[in-house]
PDB file of C-alpha atoms in Angstrom:
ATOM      1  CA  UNK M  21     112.811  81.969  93.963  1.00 86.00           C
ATOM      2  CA  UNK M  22     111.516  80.325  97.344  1.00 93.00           C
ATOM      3  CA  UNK M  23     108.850  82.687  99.378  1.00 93.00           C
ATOM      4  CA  UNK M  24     107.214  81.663 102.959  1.00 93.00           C
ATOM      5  CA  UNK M  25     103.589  81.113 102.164  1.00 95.00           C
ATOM      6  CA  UNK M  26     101.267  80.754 104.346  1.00 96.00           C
ATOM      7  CA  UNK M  27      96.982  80.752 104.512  1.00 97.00           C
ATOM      8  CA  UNK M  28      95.389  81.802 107.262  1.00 96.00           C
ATOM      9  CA  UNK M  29      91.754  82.226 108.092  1.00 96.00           C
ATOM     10  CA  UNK M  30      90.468  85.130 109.680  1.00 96.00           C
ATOM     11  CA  UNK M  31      87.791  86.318 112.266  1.00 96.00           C
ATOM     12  CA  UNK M  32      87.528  82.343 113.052  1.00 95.00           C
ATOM     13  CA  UNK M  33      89.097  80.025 115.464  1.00 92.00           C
ATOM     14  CA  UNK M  34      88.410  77.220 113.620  1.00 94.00           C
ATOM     15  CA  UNK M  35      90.259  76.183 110.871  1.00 96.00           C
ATOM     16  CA  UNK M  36      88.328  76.714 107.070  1.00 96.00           C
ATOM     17  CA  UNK M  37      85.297  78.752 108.342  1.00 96.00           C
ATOM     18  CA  UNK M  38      86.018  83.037 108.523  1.00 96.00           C
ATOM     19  CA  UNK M  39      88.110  85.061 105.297  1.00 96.00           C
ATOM     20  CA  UNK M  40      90.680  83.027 103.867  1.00 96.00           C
ATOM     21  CA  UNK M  41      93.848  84.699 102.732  1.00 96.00           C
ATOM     22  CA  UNK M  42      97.049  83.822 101.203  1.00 96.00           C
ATOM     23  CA  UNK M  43     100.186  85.693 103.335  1.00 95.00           C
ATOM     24  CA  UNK M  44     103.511  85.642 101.270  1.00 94.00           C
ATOM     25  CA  UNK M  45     106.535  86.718 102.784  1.00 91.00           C
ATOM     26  CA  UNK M  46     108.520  89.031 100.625  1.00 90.00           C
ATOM     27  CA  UNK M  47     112.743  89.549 101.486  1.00 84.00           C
ATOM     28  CA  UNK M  48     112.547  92.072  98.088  1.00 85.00           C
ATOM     29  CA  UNK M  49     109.993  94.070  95.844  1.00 86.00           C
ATOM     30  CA  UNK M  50     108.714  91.847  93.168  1.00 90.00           C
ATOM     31  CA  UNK M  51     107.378  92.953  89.743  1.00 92.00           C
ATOM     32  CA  UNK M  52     103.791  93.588  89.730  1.00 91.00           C
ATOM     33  CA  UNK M  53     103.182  90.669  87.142  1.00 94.00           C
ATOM     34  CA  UNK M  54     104.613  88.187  89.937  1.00 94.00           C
ATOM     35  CA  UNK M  55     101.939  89.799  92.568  1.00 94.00           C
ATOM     36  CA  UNK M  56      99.264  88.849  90.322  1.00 94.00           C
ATOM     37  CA  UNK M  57     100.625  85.406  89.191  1.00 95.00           C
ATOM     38  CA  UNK M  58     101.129  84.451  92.702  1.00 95.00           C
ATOM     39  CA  UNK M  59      97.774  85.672  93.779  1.00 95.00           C
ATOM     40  CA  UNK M  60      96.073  83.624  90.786  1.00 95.00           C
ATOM     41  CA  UNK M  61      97.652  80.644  91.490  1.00 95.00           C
ATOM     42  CA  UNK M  62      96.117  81.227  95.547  1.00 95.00           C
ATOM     43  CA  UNK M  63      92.737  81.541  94.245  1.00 94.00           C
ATOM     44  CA  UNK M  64      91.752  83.254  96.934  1.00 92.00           C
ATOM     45  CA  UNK M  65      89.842  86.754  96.853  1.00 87.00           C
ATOM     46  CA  UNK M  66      92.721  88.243  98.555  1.00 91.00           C
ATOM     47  CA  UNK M  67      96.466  87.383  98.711  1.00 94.00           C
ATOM     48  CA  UNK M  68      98.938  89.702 100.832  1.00 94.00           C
ATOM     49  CA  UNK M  69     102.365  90.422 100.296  1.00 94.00           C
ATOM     50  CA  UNK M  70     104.581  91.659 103.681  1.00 91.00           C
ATOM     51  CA  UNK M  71     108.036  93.152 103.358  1.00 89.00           C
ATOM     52  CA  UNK M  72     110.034  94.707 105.646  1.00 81.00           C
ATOM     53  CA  UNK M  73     110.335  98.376 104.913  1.00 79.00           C
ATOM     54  CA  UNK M  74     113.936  98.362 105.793  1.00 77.00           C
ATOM     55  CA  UNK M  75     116.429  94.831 105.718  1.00 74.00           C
ATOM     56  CA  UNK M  76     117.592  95.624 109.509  1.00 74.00           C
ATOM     57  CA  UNK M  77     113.919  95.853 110.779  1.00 71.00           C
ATOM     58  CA  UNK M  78     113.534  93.436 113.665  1.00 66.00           C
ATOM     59  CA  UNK M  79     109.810  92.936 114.253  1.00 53.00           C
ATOM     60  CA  UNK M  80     110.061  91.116 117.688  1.00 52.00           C
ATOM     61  CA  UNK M  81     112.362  93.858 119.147  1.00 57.00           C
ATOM     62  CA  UNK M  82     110.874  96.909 117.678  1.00 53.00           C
ATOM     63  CA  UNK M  83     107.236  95.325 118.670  1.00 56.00           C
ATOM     64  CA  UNK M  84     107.500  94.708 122.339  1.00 54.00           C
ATOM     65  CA  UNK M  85     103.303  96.112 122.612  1.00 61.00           C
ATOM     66  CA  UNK M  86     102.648  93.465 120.359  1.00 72.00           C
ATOM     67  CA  UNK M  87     101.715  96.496 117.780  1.00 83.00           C
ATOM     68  CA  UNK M  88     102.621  96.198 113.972  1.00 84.00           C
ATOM     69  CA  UNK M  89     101.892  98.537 111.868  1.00 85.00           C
ATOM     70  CA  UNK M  90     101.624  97.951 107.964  1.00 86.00           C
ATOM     71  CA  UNK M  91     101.959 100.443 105.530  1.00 86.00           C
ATOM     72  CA  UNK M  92      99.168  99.389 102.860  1.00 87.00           C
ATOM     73  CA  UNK M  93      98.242 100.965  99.579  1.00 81.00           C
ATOM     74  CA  UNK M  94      94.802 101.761 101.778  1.00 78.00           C
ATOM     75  CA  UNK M  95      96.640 103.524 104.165  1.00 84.00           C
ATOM     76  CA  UNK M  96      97.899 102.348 107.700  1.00 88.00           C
ATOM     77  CA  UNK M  97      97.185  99.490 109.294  1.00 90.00           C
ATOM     78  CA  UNK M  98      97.585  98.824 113.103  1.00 92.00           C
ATOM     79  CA  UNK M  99      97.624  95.250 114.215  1.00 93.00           C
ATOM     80  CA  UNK M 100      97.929  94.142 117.834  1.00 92.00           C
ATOM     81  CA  UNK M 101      97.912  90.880 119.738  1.00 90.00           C
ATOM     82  CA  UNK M 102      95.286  90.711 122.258  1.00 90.00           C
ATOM     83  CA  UNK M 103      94.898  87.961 124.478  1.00 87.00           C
ATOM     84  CA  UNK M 104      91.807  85.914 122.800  1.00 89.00           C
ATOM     85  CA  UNK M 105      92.460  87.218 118.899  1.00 92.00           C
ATOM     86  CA  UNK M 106      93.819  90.098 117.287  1.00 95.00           C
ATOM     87  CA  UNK M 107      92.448  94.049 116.979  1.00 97.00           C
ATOM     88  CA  UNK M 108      93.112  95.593 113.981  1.00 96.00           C
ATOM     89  CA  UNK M 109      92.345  99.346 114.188  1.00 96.00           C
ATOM     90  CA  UNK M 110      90.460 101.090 111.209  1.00 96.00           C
ATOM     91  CA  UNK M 111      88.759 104.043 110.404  1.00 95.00           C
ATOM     92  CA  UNK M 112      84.884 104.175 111.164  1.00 97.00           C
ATOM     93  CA  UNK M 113      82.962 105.670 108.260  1.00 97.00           C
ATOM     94  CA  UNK M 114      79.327 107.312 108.712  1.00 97.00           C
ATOM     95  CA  UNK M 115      76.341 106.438 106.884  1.00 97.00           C
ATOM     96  CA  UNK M 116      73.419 108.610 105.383  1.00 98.00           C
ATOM     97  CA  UNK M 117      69.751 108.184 104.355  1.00 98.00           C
ATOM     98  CA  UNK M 118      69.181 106.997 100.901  1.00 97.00           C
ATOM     99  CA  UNK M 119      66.132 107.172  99.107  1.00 96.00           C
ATOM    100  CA  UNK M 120      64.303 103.947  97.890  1.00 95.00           C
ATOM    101  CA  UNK M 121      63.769 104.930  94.565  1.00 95.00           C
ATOM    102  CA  UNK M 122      66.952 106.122  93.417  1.00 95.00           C
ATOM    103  CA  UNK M 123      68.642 102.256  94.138  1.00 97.00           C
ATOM    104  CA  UNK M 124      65.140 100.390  94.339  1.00 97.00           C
ATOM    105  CA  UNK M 125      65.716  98.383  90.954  1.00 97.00           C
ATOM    106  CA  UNK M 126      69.278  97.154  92.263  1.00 98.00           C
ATOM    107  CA  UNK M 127      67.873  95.798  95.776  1.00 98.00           C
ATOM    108  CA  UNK M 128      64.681  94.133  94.273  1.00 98.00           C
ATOM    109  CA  UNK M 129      66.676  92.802  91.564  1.00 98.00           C
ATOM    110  CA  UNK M 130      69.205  90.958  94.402  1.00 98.00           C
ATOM    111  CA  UNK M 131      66.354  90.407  96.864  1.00 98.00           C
ATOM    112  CA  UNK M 132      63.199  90.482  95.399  1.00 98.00           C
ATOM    113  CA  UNK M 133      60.136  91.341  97.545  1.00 97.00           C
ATOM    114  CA  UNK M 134      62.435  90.793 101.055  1.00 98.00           C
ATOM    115  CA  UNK M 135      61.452  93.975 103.613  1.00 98.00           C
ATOM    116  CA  UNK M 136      63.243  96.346 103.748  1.00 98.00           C
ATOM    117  CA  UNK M 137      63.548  98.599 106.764  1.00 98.00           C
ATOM    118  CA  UNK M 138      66.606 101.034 106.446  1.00 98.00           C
ATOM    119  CA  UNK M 139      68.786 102.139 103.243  1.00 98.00           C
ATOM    120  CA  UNK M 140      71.992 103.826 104.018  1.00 98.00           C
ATOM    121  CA  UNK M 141      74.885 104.986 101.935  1.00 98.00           C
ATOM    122  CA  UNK M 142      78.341 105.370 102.278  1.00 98.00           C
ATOM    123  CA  UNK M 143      80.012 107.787 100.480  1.00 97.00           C
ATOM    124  CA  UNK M 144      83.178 107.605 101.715  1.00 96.00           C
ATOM    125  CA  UNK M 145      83.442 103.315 100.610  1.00 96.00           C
ATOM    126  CA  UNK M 146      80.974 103.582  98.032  1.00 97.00           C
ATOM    127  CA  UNK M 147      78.959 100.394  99.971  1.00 98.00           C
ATOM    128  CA  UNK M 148      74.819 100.522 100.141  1.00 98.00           C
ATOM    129  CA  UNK M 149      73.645  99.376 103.414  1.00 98.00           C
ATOM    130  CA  UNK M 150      70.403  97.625 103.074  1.00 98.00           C
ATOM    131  CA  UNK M 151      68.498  96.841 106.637  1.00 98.00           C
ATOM    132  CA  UNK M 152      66.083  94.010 106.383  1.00 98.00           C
ATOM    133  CA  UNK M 153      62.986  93.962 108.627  1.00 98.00           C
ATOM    134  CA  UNK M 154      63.202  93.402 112.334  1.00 97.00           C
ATOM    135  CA  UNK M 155      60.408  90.632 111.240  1.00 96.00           C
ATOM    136  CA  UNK M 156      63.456  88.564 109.776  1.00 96.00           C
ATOM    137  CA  UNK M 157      65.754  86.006 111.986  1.00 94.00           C
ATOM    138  CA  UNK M 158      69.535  84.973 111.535  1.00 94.00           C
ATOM    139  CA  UNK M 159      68.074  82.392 109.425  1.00 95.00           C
ATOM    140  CA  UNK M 160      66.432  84.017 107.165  1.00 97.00           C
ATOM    141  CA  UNK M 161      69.347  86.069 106.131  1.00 97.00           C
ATOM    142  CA  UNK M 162      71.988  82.712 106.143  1.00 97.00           C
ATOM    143  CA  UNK M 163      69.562  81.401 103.805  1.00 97.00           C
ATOM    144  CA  UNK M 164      68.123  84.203 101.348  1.00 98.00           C
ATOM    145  CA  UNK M 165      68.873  83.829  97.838  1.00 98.00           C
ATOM    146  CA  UNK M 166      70.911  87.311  96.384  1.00 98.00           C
ATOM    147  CA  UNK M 167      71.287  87.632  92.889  1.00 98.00           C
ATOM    148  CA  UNK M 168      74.011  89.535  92.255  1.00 98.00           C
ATOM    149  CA  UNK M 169      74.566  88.810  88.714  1.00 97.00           C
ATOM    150  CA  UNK M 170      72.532  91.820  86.943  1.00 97.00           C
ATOM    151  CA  UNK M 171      73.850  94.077  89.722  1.00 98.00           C
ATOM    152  CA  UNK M 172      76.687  95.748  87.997  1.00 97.00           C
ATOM    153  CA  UNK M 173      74.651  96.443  84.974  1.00 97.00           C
ATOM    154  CA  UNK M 174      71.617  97.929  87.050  1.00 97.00           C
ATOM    155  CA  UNK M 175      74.431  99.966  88.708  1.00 95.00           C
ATOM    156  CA  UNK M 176      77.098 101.409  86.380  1.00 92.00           C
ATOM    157  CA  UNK M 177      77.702 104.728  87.511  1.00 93.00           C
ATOM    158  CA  UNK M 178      80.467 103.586  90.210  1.00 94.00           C
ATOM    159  CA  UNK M 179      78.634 105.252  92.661  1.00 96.00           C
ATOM    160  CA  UNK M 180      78.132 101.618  94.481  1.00 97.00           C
ATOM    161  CA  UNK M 181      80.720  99.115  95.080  1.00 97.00           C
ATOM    162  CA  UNK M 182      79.465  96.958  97.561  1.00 98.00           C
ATOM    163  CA  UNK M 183      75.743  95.921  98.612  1.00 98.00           C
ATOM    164  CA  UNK M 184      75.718  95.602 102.385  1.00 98.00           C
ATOM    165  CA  UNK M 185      72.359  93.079 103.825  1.00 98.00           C
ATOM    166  CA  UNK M 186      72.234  93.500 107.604  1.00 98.00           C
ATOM    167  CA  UNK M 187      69.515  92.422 109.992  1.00 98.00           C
ATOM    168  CA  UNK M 188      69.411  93.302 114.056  1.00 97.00           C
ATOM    169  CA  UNK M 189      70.411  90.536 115.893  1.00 95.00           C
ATOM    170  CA  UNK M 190      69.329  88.653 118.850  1.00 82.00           C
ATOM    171  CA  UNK M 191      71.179  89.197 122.221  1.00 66.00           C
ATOM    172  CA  UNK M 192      69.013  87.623 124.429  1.00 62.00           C
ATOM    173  CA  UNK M 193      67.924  84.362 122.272  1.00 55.00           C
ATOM    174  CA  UNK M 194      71.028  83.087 121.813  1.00 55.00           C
ATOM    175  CA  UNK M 195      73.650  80.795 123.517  1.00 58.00           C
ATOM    176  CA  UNK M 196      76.434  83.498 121.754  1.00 67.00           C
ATOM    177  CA  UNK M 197      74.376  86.154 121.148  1.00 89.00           C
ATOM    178  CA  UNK M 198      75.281  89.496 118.671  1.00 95.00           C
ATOM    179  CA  UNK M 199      73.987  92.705 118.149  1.00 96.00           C
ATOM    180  CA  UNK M 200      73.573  92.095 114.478  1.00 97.00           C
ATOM    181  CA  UNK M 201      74.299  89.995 111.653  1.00 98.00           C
ATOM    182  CA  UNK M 202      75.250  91.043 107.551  1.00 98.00           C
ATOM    183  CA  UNK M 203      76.007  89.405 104.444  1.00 98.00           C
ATOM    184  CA  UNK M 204      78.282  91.610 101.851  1.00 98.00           C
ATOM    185  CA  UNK M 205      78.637  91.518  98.171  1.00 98.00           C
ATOM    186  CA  UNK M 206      80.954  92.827  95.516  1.00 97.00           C
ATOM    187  CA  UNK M 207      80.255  91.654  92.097  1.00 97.00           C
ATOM    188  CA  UNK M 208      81.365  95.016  90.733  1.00 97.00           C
ATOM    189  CA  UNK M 209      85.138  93.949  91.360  1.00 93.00           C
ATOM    190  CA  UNK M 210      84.232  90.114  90.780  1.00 92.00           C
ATOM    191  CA  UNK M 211      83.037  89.351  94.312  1.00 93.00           C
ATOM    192  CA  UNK M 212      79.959  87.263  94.222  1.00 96.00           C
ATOM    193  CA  UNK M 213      79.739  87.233  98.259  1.00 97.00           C
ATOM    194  CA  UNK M 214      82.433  87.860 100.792  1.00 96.00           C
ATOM    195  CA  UNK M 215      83.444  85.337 103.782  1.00 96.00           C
ATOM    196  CA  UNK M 216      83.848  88.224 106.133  1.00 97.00           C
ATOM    197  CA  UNK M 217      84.230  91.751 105.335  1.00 97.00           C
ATOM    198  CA  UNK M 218      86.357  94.274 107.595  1.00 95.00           C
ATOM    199  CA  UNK M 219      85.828  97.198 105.721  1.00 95.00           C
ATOM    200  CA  UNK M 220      82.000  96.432 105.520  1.00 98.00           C
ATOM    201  CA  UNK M 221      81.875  96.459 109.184  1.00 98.00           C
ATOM    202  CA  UNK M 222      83.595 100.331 109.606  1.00 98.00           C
ATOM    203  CA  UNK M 223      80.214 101.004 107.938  1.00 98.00           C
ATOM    204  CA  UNK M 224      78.228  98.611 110.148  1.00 98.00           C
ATOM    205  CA  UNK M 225      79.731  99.413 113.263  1.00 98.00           C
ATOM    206  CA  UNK M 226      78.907 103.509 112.534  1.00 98.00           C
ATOM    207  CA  UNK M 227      75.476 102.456 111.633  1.00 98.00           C
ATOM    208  CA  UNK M 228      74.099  99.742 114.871  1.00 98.00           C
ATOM    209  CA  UNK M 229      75.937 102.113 117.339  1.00 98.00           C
ATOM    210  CA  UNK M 230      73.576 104.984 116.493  1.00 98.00           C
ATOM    211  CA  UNK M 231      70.194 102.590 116.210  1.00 98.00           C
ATOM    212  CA  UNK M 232      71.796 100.552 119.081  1.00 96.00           C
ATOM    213  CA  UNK M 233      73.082 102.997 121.443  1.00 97.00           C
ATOM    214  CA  UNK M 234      75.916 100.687 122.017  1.00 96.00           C
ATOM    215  CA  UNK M 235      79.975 101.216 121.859  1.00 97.00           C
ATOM    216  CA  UNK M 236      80.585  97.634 122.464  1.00 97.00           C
ATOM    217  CA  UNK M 237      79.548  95.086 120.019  1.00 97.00           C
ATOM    218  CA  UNK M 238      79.691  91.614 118.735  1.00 96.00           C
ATOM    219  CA  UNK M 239      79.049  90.623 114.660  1.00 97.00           C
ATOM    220  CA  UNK M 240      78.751  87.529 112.903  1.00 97.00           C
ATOM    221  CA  UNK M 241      78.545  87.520 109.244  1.00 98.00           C
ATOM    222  CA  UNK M 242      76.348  85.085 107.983  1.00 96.00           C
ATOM    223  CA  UNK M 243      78.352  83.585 105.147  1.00 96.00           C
ATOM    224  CA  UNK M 244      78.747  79.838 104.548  1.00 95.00           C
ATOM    225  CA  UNK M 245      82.333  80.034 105.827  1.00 96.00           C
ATOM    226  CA  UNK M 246      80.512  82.473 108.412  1.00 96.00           C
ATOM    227  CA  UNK M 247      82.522  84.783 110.951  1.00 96.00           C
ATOM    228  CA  UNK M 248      82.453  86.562 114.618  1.00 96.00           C
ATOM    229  CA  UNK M 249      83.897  90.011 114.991  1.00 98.00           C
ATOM    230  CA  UNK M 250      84.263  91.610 118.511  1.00 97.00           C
ATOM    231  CA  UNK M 251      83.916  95.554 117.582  1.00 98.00           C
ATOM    232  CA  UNK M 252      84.535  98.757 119.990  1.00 98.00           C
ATOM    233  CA  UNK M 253      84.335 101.861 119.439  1.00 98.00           C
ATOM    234  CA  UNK M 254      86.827 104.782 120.160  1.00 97.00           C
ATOM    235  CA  UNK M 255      86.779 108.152 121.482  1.00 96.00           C
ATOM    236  CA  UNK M 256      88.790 109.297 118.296  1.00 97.00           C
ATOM    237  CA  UNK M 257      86.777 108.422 116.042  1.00 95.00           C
ATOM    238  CA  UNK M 258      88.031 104.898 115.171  1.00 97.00           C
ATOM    239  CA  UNK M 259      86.701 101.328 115.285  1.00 98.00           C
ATOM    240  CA  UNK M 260      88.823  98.453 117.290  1.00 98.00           C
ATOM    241  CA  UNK M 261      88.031  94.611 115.392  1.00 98.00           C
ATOM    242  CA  UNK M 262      88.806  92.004 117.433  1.00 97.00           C
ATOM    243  CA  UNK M 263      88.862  88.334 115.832  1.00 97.00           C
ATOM    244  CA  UNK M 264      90.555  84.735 115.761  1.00 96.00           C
ATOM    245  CA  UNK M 265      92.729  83.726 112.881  1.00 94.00           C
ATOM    246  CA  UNK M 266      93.569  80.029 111.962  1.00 95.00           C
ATOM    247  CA  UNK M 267      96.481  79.217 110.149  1.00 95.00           C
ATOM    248  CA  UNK M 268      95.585  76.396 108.106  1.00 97.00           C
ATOM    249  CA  UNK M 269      98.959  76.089 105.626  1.00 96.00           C
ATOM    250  CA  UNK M 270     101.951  77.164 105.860  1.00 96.00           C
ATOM    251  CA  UNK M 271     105.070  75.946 103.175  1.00 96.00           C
ATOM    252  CA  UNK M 272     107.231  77.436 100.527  1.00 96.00           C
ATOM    253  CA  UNK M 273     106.089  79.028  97.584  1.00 95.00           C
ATOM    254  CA  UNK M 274     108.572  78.131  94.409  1.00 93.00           C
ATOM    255  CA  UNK M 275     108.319  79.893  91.666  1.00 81.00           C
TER     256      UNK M 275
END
């Protein structure tokens, strides 16, 4: 068996900075045992696999808006070419006060005496939004230490999936300036830290547009890798993300 393979970073225009992911080309279902081998061997936190939902489909005539749409296990997924990246169009999810002491022993025990200025929750992802103090700079946040070890044993409940750190940014001080930065982590499903996080941001994007007062808005996650997201806001309710992608390989899989 010989699949197209290819790996592409996302929410970058350079080449290994942004989320890397592994894009296999599929002709037929496979067995759900060659999904995961596949995926192990990419060693990547996520690998996707594309087939056509019917052998006739022609994407290049059936796409002339440059629109695909993917049918996911999440749901839908609208992707469109725009002229300087791609939009991908996902849900926006709201966010609601959470008290300090209910989650207090999971943020001190990732950030230790850091300020804290905001806690939100999500309950539609299951992701805690922790705002650091307007005190803090870009740097401070690219360089804080988060110990996410003890965090699924402080948290067990399943309530919380993924621990959101986001800081307000800097428009004016900056040669490319954003509205505000985040770091996201997900040791609960074996995700020390995250390159860059699209599903963190339908939280983020909810949350800066209310304390912001902005539709419009440009993110960088402060990752090593690190990675700019261009996000808008609809009237229906839904969140456009707008970012570069690199492809850095592309060969045949045998296997």
């Amino acid at each position: 068996m010989k699949l197209p393979i290819f790996i592409a970073d996302a929410f970058t225009a350079t080449a290994f900075r942004g989320n890397p992911a592994a894009v296999c080309l599929l002709e037929n279902i496979l067995e759900e045992d060659s999904h995961q081998q596949i995926a192990r061997e990419m060693n990547l936190s996520e690998t996707a696999f594309i087939r056509k939902l019917q052998p006739t489909d022609n994407f290049i005539q059936k796409n002339t808006n440059s629109t695909l749409t993917f049918v996911t296990l999440s749901g839908e997924l609208k992707a469109r070419k725009a002229e300087d990246g791609i939009v991908l169009d996902f849900p926006l999810y709201p966010t609601f006060p959470q008290d300090f002491h209910e989650v207090g022993d999971l943020i001190k025990a990732a950030i230790g005496d850091t300020l804290v200025q905001d806690i939100r929750y999500s309950p539609d992802t299951r992701k805690l939004l922790v705002r650091l103090s307007d005190s803090y700079d870009r740097s401070f946040l690219e360089t804080l230490k988060v110990n996410t070890e003890p965090l699924p044993q402080i948290e067990k409940t399943g309530r919380v999936k993924g621990l959101i750190l986001t800081l307000k940014g800097e428009p004016g001080g900056q040669a490319a300036p954003y509205d505000f930065y985040s770091r996201y982590f997900a040791p609960w499903v074996g995700l020390p830290e995250d390159p860059v996080t699209g599903s963190a941001h339908t939280i983020l994007s909810s949350y800066w547009s209310q304390q912001l007062g902005k539709k419009e808005m440009r993110a960088f996650q402060c990752s090593r890798r690190g990675g700019e997201l261009d996000i808008s806001l609809r009237a229906d309710g839904r969140v456009d993300m707008k970012g570069g992608a690199a492809i850095v390989l592309e060969g045949t899989l045998t296997a």
